PDB file of C-alpha atoms and ligand atoms in Angstrom:
ATOM      1  CA  MET I   1      74.928 111.436  25.141  1.00 49.00           C
ATOM      2  CA  SER I   2      74.007 107.874  25.397  1.00 45.00           C
ATOM      3  CA  ASP I   3      73.052 105.707  28.176  1.00 50.00           C
ATOM      4  CA  SER I   4      75.645 103.077  27.401  1.00 49.00           C
ATOM      5  CA  ASN I   5      77.590 103.669  30.624  1.00 62.00           C
ATOM      6  CA  ARG I   6      75.520 101.271  33.067  1.00 65.00           C
ATOM      7  CA  LYS I   7      77.807  98.480  34.266  1.00 71.00           C
ATOM      8  CA  PRO I   8      76.913  94.959  33.804  1.00 66.00           C
ATOM      9  CA  GLY I   9      74.631  93.731  36.522  1.00 67.00           C
ATOM     10  CA  GLN I  10      73.737  97.373  37.636  1.00 81.00           C
ATOM     11  CA  ALA I  11      69.935  97.583  38.079  1.00 88.00           C
ATOM     12  CA  LEU I  12      68.163 100.144  35.838  1.00 89.00           C
ATOM     13  CA  ASP I  13      66.158 102.920  37.740  1.00 83.00           C
ATOM     14  CA  ARG I  14      62.662 102.599  36.407  1.00 86.00           C
ATOM     15  CA  LEU I  15      61.029 103.643  39.542  1.00 82.00           C
ATOM     16  CA  PHE I  16      59.082 106.526  38.303  1.00 78.00           C
ATOM     17  CA  ALA I  17      58.569 105.114  34.725  1.00 71.00           C
ATOM     18  CA  SER I  18      54.805 104.364  35.216  1.00 64.00           C
ATOM     19  CA  GLU I  19      51.988 106.569  36.596  1.00 70.00           C
ATOM     20  CA  ARG I  20      51.791 106.650  40.450  1.00 74.00           C
ATOM     21  CA  GLU I  21      50.431 108.483  43.232  1.00 73.00           C
ATOM     22  CA  THR I  22      52.816 111.132  44.462  1.00 73.00           C
ATOM     23  CA  GLU I  23      54.516 110.037  47.549  1.00 80.00           C
ATOM     24  CA  ASP I  24      57.395 111.828  49.365  1.00 78.00           C
ATOM     25  CA  PHE I  25      60.748 110.247  48.114  1.00 78.00           C
ATOM     26  CA  ARG I  26      62.405 107.733  50.573  1.00 85.00           C
ATOM     27  CA  PHE I  27      65.684 106.032  50.484  1.00 82.00           C
ATOM     28  CA  ASP I  28      64.089 102.541  50.928  1.00 85.00           C
ATOM     29  CA  ALA I  29      65.043  99.094  49.555  1.00 90.00           C
ATOM     30  CA  SER I  30      63.842  99.770  46.072  1.00 91.00           C
ATOM     31  CA  VAL I  31      65.971 102.899  45.837  1.00 87.00           C
ATOM     32  CA  ALA I  32      69.032 101.335  47.250  1.00 93.00           C
ATOM     33  CA  ARG I  33      68.665  98.503  44.687  1.00 87.00           C
ATOM     34  CA  VAL I  34      68.767 100.999  41.748  1.00 90.00           C
ATOM     35  CA  PHE I  35      70.834 103.694  43.475  1.00 91.00           C
ATOM     36  CA  PRO I  36      74.056 103.746  41.479  1.00 92.00           C
ATOM     37  CA  ASP I  37      72.069 103.906  38.144  1.00 88.00           C
ATOM     38  CA  MET I  38      69.781 106.596  39.552  1.00 92.00           C
ATOM     39  CA  ILE I  39      72.419 108.979  40.829  1.00 96.00           C
ATOM     40  CA  ARG I  40      74.593 108.739  37.777  1.00 95.00           C
ATOM     41  CA  ARG I  41      71.791 109.549  35.454  1.00 92.00           C
ATOM     42  CA  SER I  42      70.259 112.125  37.707  1.00 96.00           C
ATOM     43  CA  VAL I  43      73.115 114.227  39.263  1.00 97.00           C
ATOM     44  CA  PRO I  44      75.239 116.015  36.617  1.00 97.00           C
ATOM     45  CA  GLY I  45      78.916 115.802  37.511  1.00 97.00           C
ATOM     46  CA  TYR I  46      78.483 112.864  39.967  1.00 97.00           C
ATOM     47  CA  THR I  47      80.958 110.683  38.236  1.00 96.00           C
ATOM     48  CA  THR I  48      83.415 113.369  38.156  1.00 98.00           C
ATOM     49  CA  ILE I  49      83.059 114.425  41.733  1.00 98.00           C
ATOM     50  CA  ILE I  50      83.473 111.082  43.259  1.00 98.00           C
ATOM     51  CA  PRO I  51      87.156 110.535  41.867  1.00 98.00           C
ATOM     52  CA  MET I  52      87.868 114.130  42.942  1.00 98.00           C
ATOM     53  CA  ILE I  53      86.705 113.422  46.517  1.00 98.00           C
ATOM     54  CA  GLU I  54      89.638 110.920  46.463  1.00 98.00           C
ATOM     55  CA  VAL I  55      91.878 113.629  45.171  1.00 98.00           C
ATOM     56  CA  ILE I  56      90.849 116.064  47.913  1.00 98.00           C
ATOM     57  CA  THR I  57      91.050 113.544  50.745  1.00 98.00           C
ATOM     58  CA  GLU I  58      94.616 112.824  49.648  1.00 98.00           C
ATOM     59  CA  GLN I  59      95.310 116.401  50.101  1.00 98.00           C
ATOM     60  CA  TYR I  60      93.723 117.089  53.521  1.00 98.00           C
ATOM     61  CA  ALA I  61      93.581 113.741  55.418  1.00 98.00           C
ATOM     62  CA  ARG I  62      95.885 113.863  58.383  1.00 98.00           C
ATOM     63  CA  PRO I  63      97.465 110.795  60.159  1.00 98.00           C
ATOM     64  CA  GLY I  64      95.721 109.858  63.273  1.00 98.00           C
ATOM     65  CA  SER I  65      92.436 111.862  62.509  1.00 98.00           C
ATOM     66  CA  HIS I  66      89.052 110.809  61.848  1.00 98.00           C
ATOM     67  CA  CYS I  67      87.278 111.199  58.427  1.00 98.00           C
ATOM     68  CA  TYR I  68      83.608 110.978  57.976  1.00 98.00           C
ATOM     69  CA  ASP I  69      81.329 110.269  55.098  1.00 98.00           C
ATOM     70  CA  LEU I  70      77.880 111.727  56.214  1.00 98.00           C
ATOM     71  CA  GLY I  71      74.886 110.055  54.006  1.00 98.00           C
ATOM     72  CA  CYS I  72      77.153 107.802  52.443  1.00 98.00           C
ATOM     73  CA  SER I  73      74.515 105.784  50.658  1.00 98.00           C
ATOM     74  CA  LEU I  74      76.105 102.701  48.936  1.00 97.00           C
ATOM     75  CA  GLY I  75      79.717 104.112  49.919  1.00 98.00           C
ATOM     76  CA  ALA I  76      80.868 105.493  46.617  1.00 98.00           C
ATOM     77  CA  SER I  77      82.356 108.553  48.409  1.00 98.00           C
ATOM     78  CA  THR I  78      83.432 106.564  51.200  1.00 98.00           C
ATOM     79  CA  LEU I  79      85.468 104.323  48.959  1.00 98.00           C
ATOM     80  CA  ALA I  80      86.950 107.512  47.206  1.00 98.00           C
ATOM     81  CA  MET I  81      88.052 108.834  50.676  1.00 98.00           C
ATOM     82  CA  ARG I  82      89.391 105.213  51.677  1.00 98.00           C
ATOM     83  CA  HIS I  83      91.537 105.371  48.519  1.00 98.00           C
ATOM     84  CA  GLY I  84      92.573 109.113  49.171  1.00 98.00           C
ATOM     85  CA  ILE I  85      93.573 108.309  52.896  1.00 98.00           C
ATOM     86  CA  GLY I  86      96.093 105.630  51.383  1.00 98.00           C
ATOM     87  CA  ASP I  87      98.304 104.265  54.121  1.00 97.00           C
ATOM     88  CA  ARG I  88      97.646 106.962  56.688  1.00 98.00           C
ATOM     89  CA  ASP I  89      96.177 105.778  60.036  1.00 97.00           C
ATOM     90  CA  CYS I  90      92.866 107.621  59.779  1.00 98.00           C
ATOM     91  CA  ILE I  91      89.607 106.392  61.377  1.00 98.00           C
ATOM     92  CA  LEU I  92      87.125 106.216  58.456  1.00 98.00           C
ATOM     93  CA  THR I  93      83.430 106.398  59.279  1.00 98.00           C
ATOM     94  CA  GLY I  94      80.281 106.156  56.848  1.00 98.00           C
ATOM     95  CA  VAL I  95      77.007 107.094  58.120  1.00 98.00           C
ATOM     96  CA  ASP I  96      73.613 106.779  56.552  1.00 98.00           C
ATOM     97  CA  ASN I  97      70.116 106.571  58.225  1.00 98.00           C
ATOM     98  CA  SER I  98      68.671 104.101  55.546  1.00 98.00           C
ATOM     99  CA  ALA I  99      69.168 100.553  56.708  1.00 97.00           C
ATOM    100  CA  ALA I 100      68.737  99.510  53.083  1.00 97.00           C
ATOM    101  CA  MET I 101      71.699 101.349  51.936  1.00 97.00           C
ATOM    102  CA  ILE I 102      73.866 100.616  54.792  1.00 98.00           C
ATOM    103  CA  GLU I 103      73.188  96.869  54.129  1.00 97.00           C
ATOM    104  CA  ARG I 104      74.343  97.262  50.533  1.00 96.00           C
ATOM    105  CA  CYS I 105      77.271  99.555  51.400  1.00 97.00           C
ATOM    106  CA  GLU I 106      78.640  96.708  53.673  1.00 97.00           C
ATOM    107  CA  HIS I 107      78.783  94.811  50.606  1.00 96.00           C
ATOM    108  CA  TYR I 108      80.495  97.128  48.344  1.00 96.00           C
ATOM    109  CA  ILE I 109      83.130  98.073  51.101  1.00 97.00           C
ATOM    110  CA  ALA I 110      84.008  94.223  51.523  1.00 97.00           C
ATOM    111  CA  LEU I 111      84.301  93.995  47.570  1.00 97.00           C
ATOM    112  CA  ASP I 112      87.057  96.793  47.676  1.00 97.00           C
ATOM    113  CA  ASP I 113      90.384  95.604  48.455  1.00 93.00           C
ATOM    114  CA  HIS I 114      91.886  98.616  50.400  1.00 97.00           C
ATOM    115  CA  PRO I 115      93.064  97.619  53.795  1.00 97.00           C
ATOM    116  CA  LEU I 116      91.718 100.642  55.844  1.00 98.00           C
ATOM    117  CA  PRO I 117      88.860  99.553  58.066  1.00 98.00           C
ATOM    118  CA  VAL I 118      85.577 101.311  57.493  1.00 98.00           C
ATOM    119  CA  SER I 119      83.033 101.660  60.265  1.00 98.00           C
ATOM    120  CA  LEU I 120      79.429 101.935  59.042  1.00 98.00           C
ATOM    121  CA  ARG I 121      76.685 103.320  61.033  1.00 98.00           C
ATOM    122  CA  CYS I 122      73.095 103.333  60.553  1.00 98.00           C
ATOM    123  CA  GLU I 123      71.840 106.514  62.170  1.00 98.00           C
ATOM    124  CA  ASP I 124      70.798 110.015  61.576  1.00 98.00           C
ATOM    125  CA  ILE I 125      73.801 112.301  60.982  1.00 98.00           C
ATOM    126  CA  LEU I 126      72.185 114.819  63.292  1.00 98.00           C
ATOM    127  CA  ASP I 127      72.993 112.308  65.967  1.00 98.00           C
ATOM    128  CA  THR I 128      76.446 111.440  64.840  1.00 98.00           C
ATOM    129  CA  PHE I 129      79.317 112.371  67.183  1.00 98.00           C
ATOM    130  CA  ILE I 130      81.909 114.021  65.179  1.00 98.00           C
ATOM    131  CA  GLU I 131      85.372 114.456  66.449  1.00 98.00           C
ATOM    132  CA  GLN I 132      89.088 115.401  65.452  1.00 98.00           C
ATOM    133  CA  THR I 133      88.209 115.158  61.802  1.00 98.00           C
ATOM    134  CA  SER I 134      90.469 116.269  58.897  1.00 98.00           C
ATOM    135  CA  VAL I 135      88.126 115.414  56.180  1.00 99.00           C
ATOM    136  CA  THR I 136      84.344 115.327  56.168  1.00 99.00           C
ATOM    137  CA  THR I 137      82.129 114.651  53.230  1.00 98.00           C
ATOM    138  CA  LEU I 138      78.413 115.416  52.587  1.00 98.00           C
ATOM    139  CA  ASN I 139      78.053 114.525  48.938  1.00 98.00           C
ATOM    140  CA  PHE I 140      74.519 115.582  48.278  1.00 98.00           C
ATOM    141  CA  THR I 141      73.240 114.738  51.891  1.00 98.00           C
ATOM    142  CA  LEU I 142      72.783 118.210  53.673  1.00 98.00           C
ATOM    143  CA  GLN I 143      69.834 119.037  51.217  1.00 98.00           C
ATOM    144  CA  PHE I 144      67.785 116.255  52.695  1.00 97.00           C
ATOM    145  CA  VAL I 145      68.229 117.573  56.309  1.00 98.00           C
ATOM    146  CA  ALA I 146      65.582 120.001  57.499  1.00 97.00           C
ATOM    147  CA  PRO I 147      66.899 123.559  56.686  1.00 97.00           C
ATOM    148  CA  GLU I 148      66.370 124.558  60.445  1.00 98.00           C
ATOM    149  CA  ARG I 149      68.965 121.953  61.497  1.00 98.00           C
ATOM    150  CA  ARG I 150      71.626 122.455  58.958  1.00 98.00           C
ATOM    151  CA  GLY I 151      73.405 125.313  60.922  1.00 98.00           C
ATOM    152  CA  GLU I 152      73.813 123.347  64.045  1.00 98.00           C
ATOM    153  CA  LEU I 153      75.209 120.412  62.077  1.00 98.00           C
ATOM    154  CA  MET I 154      77.728 122.579  60.255  1.00 98.00           C
ATOM    155  CA  LYS I 155      78.733 124.065  63.606  1.00 98.00           C
ATOM    156  CA  ARG I 156      79.376 120.831  65.036  1.00 98.00           C
ATOM    157  CA  ILE I 157      81.589 119.724  62.058  1.00 98.00           C
ATOM    158  CA  ALA I 158      83.335 123.021  61.873  1.00 98.00           C
ATOM    159  CA  GLU I 159      84.171 122.803  65.712  1.00 98.00           C
ATOM    160  CA  ALA I 160      85.445 119.166  65.284  1.00 98.00           C
ATOM    161  CA  THR I 161      87.635 120.053  62.279  1.00 98.00           C
ATOM    162  CA  LEU I 162      91.274 119.971  62.854  1.00 98.00           C
ATOM    163  CA  PRO I 163      93.365 123.179  61.867  1.00 98.00           C
ATOM    164  CA  GLY I 164      94.141 122.678  58.020  1.00 98.00           C
ATOM    165  CA  GLY I 165      91.007 120.426  57.835  1.00 98.00           C
ATOM    166  CA  ALA I 166      88.264 120.346  55.124  1.00 98.00           C
ATOM    167  CA  LEU I 167      84.931 119.677  54.547  1.00 99.00           C
ATOM    168  CA  ILE I 168      83.587 118.508  51.056  1.00 99.00           C
ATOM    169  CA  LEU I 169      80.047 119.694  50.721  1.00 98.00           C
ATOM    170  CA  SER I 170      78.088 118.832  47.386  1.00 98.00           C
ATOM    171  CA  GLU I 171      74.643 120.059  46.822  1.00 98.00           C
ATOM    172  CA  LYS I 172      71.872 120.792  44.536  1.00 98.00           C
ATOM    173  CA  ILE I 173      71.425 124.611  44.695  1.00 98.00           C
ATOM    174  CA  ARG I 174      68.781 127.177  43.677  1.00 98.00           C
ATOM    175  CA  PHE I 175      69.458 130.646  42.108  1.00 98.00           C
ATOM    176  CA  GLU I 176      68.755 133.927  43.421  1.00 97.00           C
ATOM    177  CA  SER I 177      67.669 134.954  39.708  1.00 98.00           C
ATOM    178  CA  GLU I 178      64.593 133.384  38.610  1.00 98.00           C
ATOM    179  CA  ALA I 179      65.639 133.506  34.922  1.00 98.00           C
ATOM    180  CA  GLU I 180      68.955 131.579  35.972  1.00 98.00           C
ATOM    181  CA  GLN I 181      67.026 129.048  37.865  1.00 97.00           C
ATOM    182  CA  ALA I 182      64.707 128.400  35.057  1.00 98.00           C
ATOM    183  CA  ILE I 183      67.727 127.960  32.705  1.00 98.00           C
ATOM    184  CA  GLN I 184      69.575 125.705  34.927  1.00 98.00           C
ATOM    185  CA  THR I 185      66.677 123.652  35.812  1.00 97.00           C
ATOM    186  CA  GLN I 186      65.800 123.304  32.105  1.00 96.00           C
ATOM    187  CA  LEU I 187      69.377 121.988  31.464  1.00 98.00           C
ATOM    188  CA  HIS I 188      69.260 119.613  34.271  1.00 97.00           C
ATOM    189  CA  HIS I 189      66.219 118.133  32.775  1.00 95.00           C
ATOM    190  CA  GLU I 190      67.817 117.961  29.488  1.00 96.00           C
ATOM    191  CA  PHE I 191      70.630 116.147  31.114  1.00 97.00           C
ATOM    192  CA  LYS I 192      67.988 113.441  32.477  1.00 95.00           C
ATOM    193  CA  ARG I 193      66.583 113.139  29.278  1.00 94.00           C
ATOM    194  CA  ALA I 194      69.783 112.592  27.570  1.00 96.00           C
ATOM    195  CA  ASN I 195      70.251 109.754  30.038  1.00 93.00           C
ATOM    196  CA  GLY I 196      67.131 108.073  29.095  1.00 92.00           C
ATOM    197  CA  TYR I 197      64.530 109.365  31.561  1.00 90.00           C
ATOM    198  CA  SER I 198      61.168 110.200  30.039  1.00 83.00           C
ATOM    199  CA  ASP I 199      59.174 113.191  30.913  1.00 85.00           C
ATOM    200  CA  LEU I 200      56.815 111.327  33.102  1.00 82.00           C
ATOM    201  CA  GLU I 201      59.922 110.103  34.982  1.00 82.00           C
ATOM    202  CA  ILE I 202      61.269 113.500  35.390  1.00 90.00           C
ATOM    203  CA  SER I 203      58.009 114.995  36.568  1.00 83.00           C
ATOM    204  CA  GLN I 204      56.982 112.249  38.996  1.00 83.00           C
ATOM    205  CA  LYS I 205      60.491 112.196  40.606  1.00 86.00           C
ATOM    206  CA  ARG I 206      60.328 116.058  40.974  1.00 88.00           C
ATOM    207  CA  SER I 207      57.186 115.919  42.726  1.00 83.00           C
ATOM    208  CA  ALA I 208      58.412 113.176  44.991  1.00 85.00           C
ATOM    209  CA  LEU I 209      61.288 115.299  46.031  1.00 85.00           C
ATOM    210  CA  GLU I 210      59.583 118.624  46.403  1.00 85.00           C
ATOM    211  CA  GLN I 211      59.051 118.357  50.212  1.00 87.00           C
ATOM    212  CA  VAL I 212      62.312 116.264  50.817  1.00 92.00           C
ATOM    213  CA  LEU I 213      65.108 117.884  48.809  1.00 93.00           C
ATOM    214  CA  ILE I 214      65.181 121.633  49.847  1.00 95.00           C
ATOM    215  CA  PRO I 215      68.053 123.403  47.772  1.00 97.00           C
ATOM    216  CA  GLU I 216      69.492 126.712  49.089  1.00 98.00           C
ATOM    217  CA  THR I 217      71.560 129.378  47.358  1.00 98.00           C
ATOM    218  CA  LEU I 218      75.382 129.327  47.237  1.00 98.00           C
ATOM    219  CA  ALA I 219      75.281 132.556  49.348  1.00 98.00           C
ATOM    220  CA  GLU I 220      73.121 130.703  52.002  1.00 98.00           C
ATOM    221  CA  HIS I 221      75.694 127.913  52.076  1.00 98.00           C
ATOM    222  CA  ARG I 222      78.708 130.159  52.270  1.00 98.00           C
ATOM    223  CA  GLN I 223      77.293 132.287  54.967  1.00 98.00           C
ATOM    224  CA  ARG I 224      76.404 129.297  57.022  1.00 98.00           C
ATOM    225  CA  LEU I 225      79.783 127.622  56.689  1.00 98.00           C
ATOM    226  CA  ILE I 226      81.666 130.761  57.712  1.00 98.00           C
ATOM    227  CA  ILE I 227      79.405 131.397  60.671  1.00 98.00           C
ATOM    228  CA  ALA I 228      79.946 127.620  61.486  1.00 98.00           C
ATOM    229  CA  GLY I 229      83.643 128.395  62.019  1.00 98.00           C
ATOM    230  CA  PHE I 230      85.266 127.580  58.621  1.00 98.00           C
ATOM    231  CA  ASP I 231      87.743 130.117  57.336  1.00 98.00           C
ATOM    232  CA  ARG I 232      87.338 129.825  53.644  1.00 98.00           C
ATOM    233  CA  VAL I 233      84.797 128.513  51.343  1.00 98.00           C
ATOM    234  CA  LEU I 234      85.195 127.980  47.703  1.00 98.00           C
ATOM    235  CA  VAL I 235      83.349 126.055  44.814  1.00 98.00           C
ATOM    236  CA  TRP I 236      85.696 123.548  43.203  1.00 98.00           C
ATOM    237  CA  TYR I 237      82.959 122.203  40.885  1.00 98.00           C
ATOM    238  CA  GLN I 238      79.754 123.211  39.262  1.00 98.00           C
ATOM    239  CA  CYS I 239      77.343 121.464  36.498  1.00 98.00           C
ATOM    240  CA  PHE I 240      74.097 123.368  35.893  1.00 98.00           C
ATOM    241  CA  ASN I 241      72.521 123.626  39.438  1.00 98.00           C
ATOM    242  CA  PHE I 242      74.791 120.948  41.185  1.00 98.00           C
ATOM    243  CA  VAL I 243      77.941 122.278  42.995  1.00 98.00           C
ATOM    244  CA  SER I 244      80.663 120.954  45.295  1.00 98.00           C
ATOM    245  CA  MET I 245      82.218 123.384  47.690  1.00 98.00           C
ATOM    246  CA  LEU I 246      85.307 123.027  49.785  1.00 98.00           C
ATOM    247  CA  ALA I 247      85.175 124.737  53.425  1.00 98.00           C
ATOM    248  CA  ILE I 248      88.388 124.822  54.907  1.00 98.00           C
ATOM    249  CA  LYS I 249      89.738 125.485  58.486  1.00 98.00           C
ATOM    250  CA  SER I 250      93.043 127.549  58.429  1.00 96.00           C
ATOM    251  CA  PRO I 251      96.144 125.603  59.580  1.00 94.00           C
TER     252      PRO I 251
HETATM  253  C1  GEK O 301      77.215 109.256  47.198  1.00 73.23           C
HETATM  254  N1  GEK O 301      77.110 110.527  49.328  1.00 73.23           N
HETATM  255  O1  GEK O 301      77.132 108.249  46.609  1.00 73.23           O
HETATM  256  N2  GEK O 301      71.055 111.029  58.296  1.00 73.23           N
HETATM  257  C2  GEK O 301      71.771 110.065  57.669  1.00 73.23           C
HETATM  258  N3  GEK O 301      71.588 109.910  56.372  1.00 73.23           N
HETATM  259  C3  GEK O 301      70.713 110.701  55.583  1.00 73.23           C
HETATM  260  C4  GEK O 301      70.084 111.728  56.308  1.00 73.23           C
HETATM  261  C5  GEK O 301      70.221 111.893  57.741  1.00 73.23           C
HETATM  262  N4  GEK O 301      69.498 112.869  58.289  1.00 73.23           N
HETATM  263  N5  GEK O 301      69.336 112.316  55.299  1.00 73.23           N
HETATM  264  C6  GEK O 301      69.596 111.879  54.179  1.00 73.23           C
HETATM  265  N6  GEK O 301      70.453 110.776  54.426  1.00 73.23           N
HETATM  266  C7  GEK O 301      76.384 109.612  48.221  1.00 73.23           C
HETATM  267  C8  GEK O 301      75.064 109.858  47.853  1.00 73.23           C
HETATM  268  S1  GEK O 301      72.432 110.473  48.560  1.00 73.23           S
HETATM  269  C9  GEK O 301      72.309 111.710  47.505  1.00 73.23           C
HETATM  270  C10 GEK O 301      74.122 110.579  48.776  1.00 73.23           C
HETATM  271  C11 GEK O 301      71.029 111.628  46.480  1.00 73.23           C
HETATM  272  C12 GEK O 301      70.962 109.799  53.385  1.00 73.23           C
HETATM  273  C13 GEK O 301      69.983 108.995  52.500  1.00 73.23           C
HETATM  274  O2  GEK O 301      69.529 107.823  52.974  1.00 73.23           O
HETATM  275  C14 GEK O 301      70.863 108.753  51.219  1.00 73.23           C
HETATM  276  O3  GEK O 301      71.508 107.715  51.200  1.00 73.23           O
HETATM  277  C15 GEK O 301      72.035 109.958  51.218  1.00 73.23           C
HETATM  278  O4  GEK O 301      71.846 110.716  52.358  1.00 73.23           O
HETATM  279  C16 GEK O 301      71.643 110.775  50.108  1.00 73.23           C
HETATM  280  O5  GEK O 301      78.328 109.988  47.148  1.00 73.23           O
HETATM  281  O6  GEK O 301      70.298 110.520  46.644  1.00 73.23           O
HETATM  282  O7  GEK O 301      70.696 112.691  45.736  1.00 73.23           O
END
């Protein structure tokens, strides 16, 4: 695999390339600047998941409902949802608590030519009012929310989800078996190496994320989603320790 997929003008992620003091990872301006390159080279399957969010949204978006992208970063999943909604009169909202992300996201939304308005909010998703939703996306966001707050958020989303509506939940996961955890983690690191990250970059980023990105097992996610009020939970995508789930409310 070569790293020749970077689009012209897309800034290269070198944030962890030289030796630095370990500090908790933050979604600040320096991260927002290189984010498209960072996420594509760090998250296996990201470039497949984004277009599939459009396909899934197309299937579940209901006219007159709300659709939310929680933790929207630069709006890649928001734009996929916008195109999936097509000409239905949905109210699409993107939320992120990083001002640097929201500022750049506005620019990407403006560059896209789809006519559906997108309302962007810079706030903590734990404070976001969620109502009458047919499609909600958390594409690699819940993993950054404190584990003890995840249940209440899933409950609020499930309660606000209309019959027949869906939640797209993508997460880095951990495995119950230590042996599997080791193999999948190794494969993820190989993926990053194949994408041009050095061992130093991989290990420094890993340390910076240690207290910030808390992965859970698939069983923990499933159980929380069912307790929250979803009727069915399925995995529609997995690559190594990265999965995307679909939680559905029965019609
Ligand atoms: C994509 N979905 O490109 N409230 C609001 N935003 C938050 C919170 C919170 N409590 N915690 C984290 N974020 C995007 C990618 S990135 C995933 C999502 C990654 C935001 C944070 O600021 C960041 O922009 C995003 O969630 C996570 O499809 O970097 O691995």
